[in-house]
PDB file of C-alpha atoms in Angstrom:
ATOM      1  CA  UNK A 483     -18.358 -17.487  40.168  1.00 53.00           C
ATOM      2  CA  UNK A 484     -19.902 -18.010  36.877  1.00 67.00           C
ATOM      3  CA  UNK A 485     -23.805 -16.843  36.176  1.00 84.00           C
ATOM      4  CA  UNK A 486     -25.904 -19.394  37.100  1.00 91.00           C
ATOM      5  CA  UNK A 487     -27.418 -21.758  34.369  1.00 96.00           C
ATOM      6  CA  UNK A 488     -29.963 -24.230  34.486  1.00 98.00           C
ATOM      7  CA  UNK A 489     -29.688 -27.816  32.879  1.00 98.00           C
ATOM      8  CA  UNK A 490     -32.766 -29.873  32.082  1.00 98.00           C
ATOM      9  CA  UNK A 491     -33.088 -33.302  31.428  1.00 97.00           C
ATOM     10  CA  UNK A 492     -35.927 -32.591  29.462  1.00 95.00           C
ATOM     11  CA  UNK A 493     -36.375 -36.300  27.512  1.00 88.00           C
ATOM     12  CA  UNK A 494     -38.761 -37.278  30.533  1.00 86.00           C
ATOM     13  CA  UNK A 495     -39.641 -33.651  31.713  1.00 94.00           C
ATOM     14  CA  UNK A 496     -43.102 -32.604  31.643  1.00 95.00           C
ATOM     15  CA  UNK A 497     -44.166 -29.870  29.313  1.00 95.00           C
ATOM     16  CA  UNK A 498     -45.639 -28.034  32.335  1.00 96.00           C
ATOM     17  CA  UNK A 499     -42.495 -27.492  33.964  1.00 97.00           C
ATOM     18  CA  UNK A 500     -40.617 -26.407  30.850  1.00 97.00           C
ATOM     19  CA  UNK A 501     -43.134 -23.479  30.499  1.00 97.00           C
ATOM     20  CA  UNK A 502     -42.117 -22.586  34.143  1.00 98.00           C
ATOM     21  CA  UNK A 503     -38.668 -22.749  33.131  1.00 98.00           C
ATOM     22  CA  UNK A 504     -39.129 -20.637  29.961  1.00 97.00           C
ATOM     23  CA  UNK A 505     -40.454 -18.155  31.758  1.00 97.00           C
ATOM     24  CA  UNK A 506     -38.459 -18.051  34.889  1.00 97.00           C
ATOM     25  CA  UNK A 507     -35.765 -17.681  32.261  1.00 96.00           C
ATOM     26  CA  UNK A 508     -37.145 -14.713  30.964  1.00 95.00           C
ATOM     27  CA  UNK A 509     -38.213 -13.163  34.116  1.00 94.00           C
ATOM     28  CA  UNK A 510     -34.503 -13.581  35.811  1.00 94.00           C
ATOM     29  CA  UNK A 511     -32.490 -13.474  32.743  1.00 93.00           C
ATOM     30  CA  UNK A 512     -31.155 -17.019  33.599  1.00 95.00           C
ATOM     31  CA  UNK A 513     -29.854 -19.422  30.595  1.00 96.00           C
ATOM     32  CA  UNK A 514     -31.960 -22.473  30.631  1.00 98.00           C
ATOM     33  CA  UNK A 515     -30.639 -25.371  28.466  1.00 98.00           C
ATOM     34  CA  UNK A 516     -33.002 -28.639  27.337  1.00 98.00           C
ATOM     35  CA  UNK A 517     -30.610 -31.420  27.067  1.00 98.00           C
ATOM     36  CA  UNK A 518     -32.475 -34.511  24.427  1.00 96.00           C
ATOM     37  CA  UNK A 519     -31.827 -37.083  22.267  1.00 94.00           C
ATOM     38  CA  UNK A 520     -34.577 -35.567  20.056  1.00 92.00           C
ATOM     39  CA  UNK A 521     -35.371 -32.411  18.566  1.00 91.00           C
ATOM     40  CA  UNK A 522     -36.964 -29.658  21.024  1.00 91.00           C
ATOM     41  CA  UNK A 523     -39.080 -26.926  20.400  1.00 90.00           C
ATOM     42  CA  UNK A 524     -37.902 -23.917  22.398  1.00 94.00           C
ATOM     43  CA  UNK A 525     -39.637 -20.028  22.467  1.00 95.00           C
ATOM     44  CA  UNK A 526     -38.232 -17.247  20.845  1.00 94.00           C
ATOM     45  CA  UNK A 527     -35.548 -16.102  23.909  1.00 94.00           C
ATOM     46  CA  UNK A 528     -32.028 -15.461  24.725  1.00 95.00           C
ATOM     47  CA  UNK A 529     -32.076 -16.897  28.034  1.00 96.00           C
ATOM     48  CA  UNK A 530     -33.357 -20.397  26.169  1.00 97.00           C
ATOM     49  CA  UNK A 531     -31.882 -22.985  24.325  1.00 96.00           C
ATOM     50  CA  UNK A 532     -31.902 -26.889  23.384  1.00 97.00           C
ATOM     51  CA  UNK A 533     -29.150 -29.461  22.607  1.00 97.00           C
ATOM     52  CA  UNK A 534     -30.163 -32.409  20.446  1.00 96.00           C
ATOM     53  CA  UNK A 535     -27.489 -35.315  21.637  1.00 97.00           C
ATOM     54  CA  UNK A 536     -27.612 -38.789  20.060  1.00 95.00           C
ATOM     55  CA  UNK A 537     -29.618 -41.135  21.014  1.00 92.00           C
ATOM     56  CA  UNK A 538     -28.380 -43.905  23.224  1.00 89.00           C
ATOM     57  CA  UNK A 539     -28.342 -44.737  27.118  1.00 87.00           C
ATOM     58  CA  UNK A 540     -27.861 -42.052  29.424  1.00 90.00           C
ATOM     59  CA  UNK A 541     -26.217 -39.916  26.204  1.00 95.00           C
ATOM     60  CA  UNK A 542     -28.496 -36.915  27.862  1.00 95.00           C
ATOM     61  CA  UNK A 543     -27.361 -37.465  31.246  1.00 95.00           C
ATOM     62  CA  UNK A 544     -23.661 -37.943  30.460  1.00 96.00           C
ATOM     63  CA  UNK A 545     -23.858 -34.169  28.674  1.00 98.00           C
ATOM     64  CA  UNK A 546     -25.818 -32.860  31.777  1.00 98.00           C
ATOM     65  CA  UNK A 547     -23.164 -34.095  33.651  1.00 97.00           C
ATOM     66  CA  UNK A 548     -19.861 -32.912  31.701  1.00 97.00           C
ATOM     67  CA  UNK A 549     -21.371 -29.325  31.421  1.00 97.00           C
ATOM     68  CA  UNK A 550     -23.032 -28.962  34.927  1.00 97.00           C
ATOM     69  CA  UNK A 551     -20.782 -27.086  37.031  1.00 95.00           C
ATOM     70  CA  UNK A 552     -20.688 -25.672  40.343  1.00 94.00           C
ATOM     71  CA  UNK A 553     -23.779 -23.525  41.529  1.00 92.00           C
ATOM     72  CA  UNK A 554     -25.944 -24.472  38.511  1.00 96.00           C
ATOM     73  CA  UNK A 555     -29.425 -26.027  38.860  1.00 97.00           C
ATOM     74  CA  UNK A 556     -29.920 -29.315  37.076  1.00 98.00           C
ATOM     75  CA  UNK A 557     -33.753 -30.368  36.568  1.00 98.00           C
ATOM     76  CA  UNK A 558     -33.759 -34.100  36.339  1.00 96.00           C
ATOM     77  CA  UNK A 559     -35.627 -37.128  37.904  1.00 91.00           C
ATOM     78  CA  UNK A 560     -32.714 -39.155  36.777  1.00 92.00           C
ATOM     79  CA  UNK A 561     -31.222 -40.391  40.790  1.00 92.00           C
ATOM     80  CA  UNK A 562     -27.782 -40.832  39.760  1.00 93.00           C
ATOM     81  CA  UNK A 563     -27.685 -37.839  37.253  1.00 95.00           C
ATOM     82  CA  UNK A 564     -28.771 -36.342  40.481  1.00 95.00           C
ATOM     83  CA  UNK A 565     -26.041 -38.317  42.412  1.00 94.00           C
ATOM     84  CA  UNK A 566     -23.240 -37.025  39.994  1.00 95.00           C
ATOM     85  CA  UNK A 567     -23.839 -33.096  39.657  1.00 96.00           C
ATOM     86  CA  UNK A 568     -23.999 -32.893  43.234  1.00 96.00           C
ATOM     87  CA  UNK A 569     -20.832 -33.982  43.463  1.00 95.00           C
ATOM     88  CA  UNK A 570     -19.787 -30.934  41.074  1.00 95.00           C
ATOM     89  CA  UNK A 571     -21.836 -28.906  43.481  1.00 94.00           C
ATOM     90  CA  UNK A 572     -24.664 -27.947  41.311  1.00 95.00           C
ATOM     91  CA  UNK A 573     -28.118 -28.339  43.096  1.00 95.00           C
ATOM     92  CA  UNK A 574     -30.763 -30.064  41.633  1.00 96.00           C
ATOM     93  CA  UNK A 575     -34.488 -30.502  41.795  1.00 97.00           C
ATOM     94  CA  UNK A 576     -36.861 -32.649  40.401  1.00 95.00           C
ATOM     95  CA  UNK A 577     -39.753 -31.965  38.327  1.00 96.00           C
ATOM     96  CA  UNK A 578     -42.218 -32.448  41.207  1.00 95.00           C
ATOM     97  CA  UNK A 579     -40.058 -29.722  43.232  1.00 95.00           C
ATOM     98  CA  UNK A 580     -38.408 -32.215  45.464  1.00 94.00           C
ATOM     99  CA  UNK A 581     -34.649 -30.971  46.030  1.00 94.00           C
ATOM    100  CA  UNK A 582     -31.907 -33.906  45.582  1.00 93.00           C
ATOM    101  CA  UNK A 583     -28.949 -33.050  48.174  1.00 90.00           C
ATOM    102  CA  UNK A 584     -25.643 -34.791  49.654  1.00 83.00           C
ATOM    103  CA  UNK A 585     -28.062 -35.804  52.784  1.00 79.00           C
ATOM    104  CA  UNK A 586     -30.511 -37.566  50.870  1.00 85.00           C
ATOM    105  CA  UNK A 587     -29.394 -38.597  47.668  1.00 75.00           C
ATOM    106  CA  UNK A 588     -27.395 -41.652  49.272  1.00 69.00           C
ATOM    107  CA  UNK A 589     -31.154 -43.262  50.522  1.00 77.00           C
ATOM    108  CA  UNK A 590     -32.709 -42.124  47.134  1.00 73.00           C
ATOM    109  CA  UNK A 591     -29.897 -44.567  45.339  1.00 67.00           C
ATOM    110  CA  UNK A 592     -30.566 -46.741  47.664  1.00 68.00           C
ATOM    111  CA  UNK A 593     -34.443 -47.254  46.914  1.00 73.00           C
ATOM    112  CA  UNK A 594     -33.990 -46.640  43.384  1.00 65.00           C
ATOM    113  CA  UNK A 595     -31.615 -50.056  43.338  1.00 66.00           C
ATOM    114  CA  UNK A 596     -33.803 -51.695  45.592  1.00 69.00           C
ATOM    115  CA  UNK A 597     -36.973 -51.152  43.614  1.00 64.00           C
ATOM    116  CA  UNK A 598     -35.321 -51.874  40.733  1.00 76.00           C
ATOM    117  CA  UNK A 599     -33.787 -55.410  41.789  1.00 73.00           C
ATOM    118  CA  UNK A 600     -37.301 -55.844  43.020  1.00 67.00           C
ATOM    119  CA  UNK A 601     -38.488 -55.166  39.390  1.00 68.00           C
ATOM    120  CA  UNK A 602     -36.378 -57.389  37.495  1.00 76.00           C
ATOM    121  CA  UNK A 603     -37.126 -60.601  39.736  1.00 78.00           C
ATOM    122  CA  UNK A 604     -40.437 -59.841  38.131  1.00 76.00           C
ATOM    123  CA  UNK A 605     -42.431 -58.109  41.285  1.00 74.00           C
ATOM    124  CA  UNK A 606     -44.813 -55.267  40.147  1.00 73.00           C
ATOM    125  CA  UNK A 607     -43.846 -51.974  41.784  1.00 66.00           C
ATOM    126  CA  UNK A 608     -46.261 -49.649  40.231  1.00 68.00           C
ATOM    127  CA  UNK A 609     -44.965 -46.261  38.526  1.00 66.00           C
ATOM    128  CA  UNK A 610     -45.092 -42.716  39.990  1.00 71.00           C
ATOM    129  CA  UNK A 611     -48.333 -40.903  40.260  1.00 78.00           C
ATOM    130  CA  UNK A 612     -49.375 -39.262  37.463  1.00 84.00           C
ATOM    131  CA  UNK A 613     -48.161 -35.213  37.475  1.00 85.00           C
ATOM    132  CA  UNK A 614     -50.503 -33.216  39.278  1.00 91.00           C
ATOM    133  CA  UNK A 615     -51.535 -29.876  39.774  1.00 94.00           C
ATOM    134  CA  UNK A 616     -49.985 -29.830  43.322  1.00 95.00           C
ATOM    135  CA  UNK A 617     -46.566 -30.829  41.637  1.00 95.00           C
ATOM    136  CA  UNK A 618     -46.651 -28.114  39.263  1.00 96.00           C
ATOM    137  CA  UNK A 619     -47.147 -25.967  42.037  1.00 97.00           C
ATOM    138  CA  UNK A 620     -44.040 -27.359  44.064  1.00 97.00           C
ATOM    139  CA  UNK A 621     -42.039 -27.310  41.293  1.00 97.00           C
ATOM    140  CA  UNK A 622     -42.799 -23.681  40.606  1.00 97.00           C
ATOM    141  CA  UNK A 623     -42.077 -22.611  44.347  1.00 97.00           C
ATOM    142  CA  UNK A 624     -39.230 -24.523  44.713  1.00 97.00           C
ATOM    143  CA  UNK A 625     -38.212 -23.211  41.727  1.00 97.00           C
ATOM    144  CA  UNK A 626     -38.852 -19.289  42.821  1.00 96.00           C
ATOM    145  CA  UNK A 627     -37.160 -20.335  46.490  1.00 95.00           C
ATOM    146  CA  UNK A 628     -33.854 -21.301  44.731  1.00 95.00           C
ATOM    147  CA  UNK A 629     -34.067 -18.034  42.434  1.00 95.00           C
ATOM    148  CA  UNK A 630     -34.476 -15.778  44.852  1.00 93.00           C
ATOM    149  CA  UNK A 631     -31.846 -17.112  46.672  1.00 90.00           C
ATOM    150  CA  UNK A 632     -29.154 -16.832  44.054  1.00 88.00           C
ATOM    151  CA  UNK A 633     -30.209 -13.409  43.219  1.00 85.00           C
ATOM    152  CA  UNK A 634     -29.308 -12.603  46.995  1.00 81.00           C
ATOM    153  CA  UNK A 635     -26.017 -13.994  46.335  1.00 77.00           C
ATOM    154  CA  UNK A 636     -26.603 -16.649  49.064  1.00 55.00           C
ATOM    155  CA  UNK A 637     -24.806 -19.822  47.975  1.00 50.00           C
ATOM    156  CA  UNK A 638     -26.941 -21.782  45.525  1.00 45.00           C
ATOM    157  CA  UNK A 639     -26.309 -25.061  47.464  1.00 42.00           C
ATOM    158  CA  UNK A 640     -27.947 -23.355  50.519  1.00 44.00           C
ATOM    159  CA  UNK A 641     -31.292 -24.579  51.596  1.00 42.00           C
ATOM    160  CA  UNK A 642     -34.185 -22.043  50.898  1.00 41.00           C
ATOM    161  CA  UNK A 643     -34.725 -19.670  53.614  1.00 42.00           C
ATOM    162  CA  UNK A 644     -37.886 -20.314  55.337  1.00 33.00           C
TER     163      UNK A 644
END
């Protein structure tokens, strides 16, 4: 199997969580990669880097997607970015620490059409929350969970132990 890397759609990804990432990078020698269409400012590590890819729709996403491979993490709030790399069998988790998987990404597509139909025949839906503290937090546990598992050499696709 090849060492685990993680992917991050970082165009939408609060800072917050990138500083988590940097320095779970550092602290588990794991390659993080910030995938944006603009330029990213990255500390001085090995274990991080950032791809600049053209701007356009979903050019991010489509790179996540052709370089995600099996047992990676992907970091995205992006539902069907989420929807394709779990098909490659990567895992992924979004920014809040919520962990996209074959059993619930199907309903997550699902609402994300619906509330999007819902948007264009003009109905206000509201946005998410705005980040919080507690999400951080999630995201930083979850984060750890998934870690520790692949450093156990449990499958990376394997729920976190409890």
């Amino acid at each position: 199997m090849n060492p685990l890397r993680i992917w991050v759609d970082a165009d939408a990804c609060p800072a917050v969580v990138k500083d988590i990432l940097f320095r779970a990078a550092d602290r588990c020698a794991v390659q993080v990669t910030l995938v944006a269409n603009q330029m990213l400012r990255t500390p001085p590590s090995r274990w991080v880097n950032a791809v600049q890819v053209p701007r356009g729709f979903d050019v991010a996403d489509a790179y996540i997607a052709g370089q995600a491979a099996e047992g990676d993490l992907v970091i995205t709030g992006d539902i069907p970015l989420a929807a394709e790399v779990l098909k490659k069998g990567a895992a992924v988790l979004n920014p809040r620490g919520e962990r996209y998987t074959e059993a619930t990404i199907g309903e997550r597509l699902a609402m994300r059409d619906m509330l999007e139909e819902l948007r264009s025949s003009g109905v206000a839906t509201g946005g998410p929350a705005a980040f919080s503290q507690a999400d951080r937090r999630a995201f930083g546990n979850a984060l750890d969970r998934f870690l520790q598992n692949a450093a156990a050499g449990r499958p990376r696709g394997t729920p976190p132990s409890a």
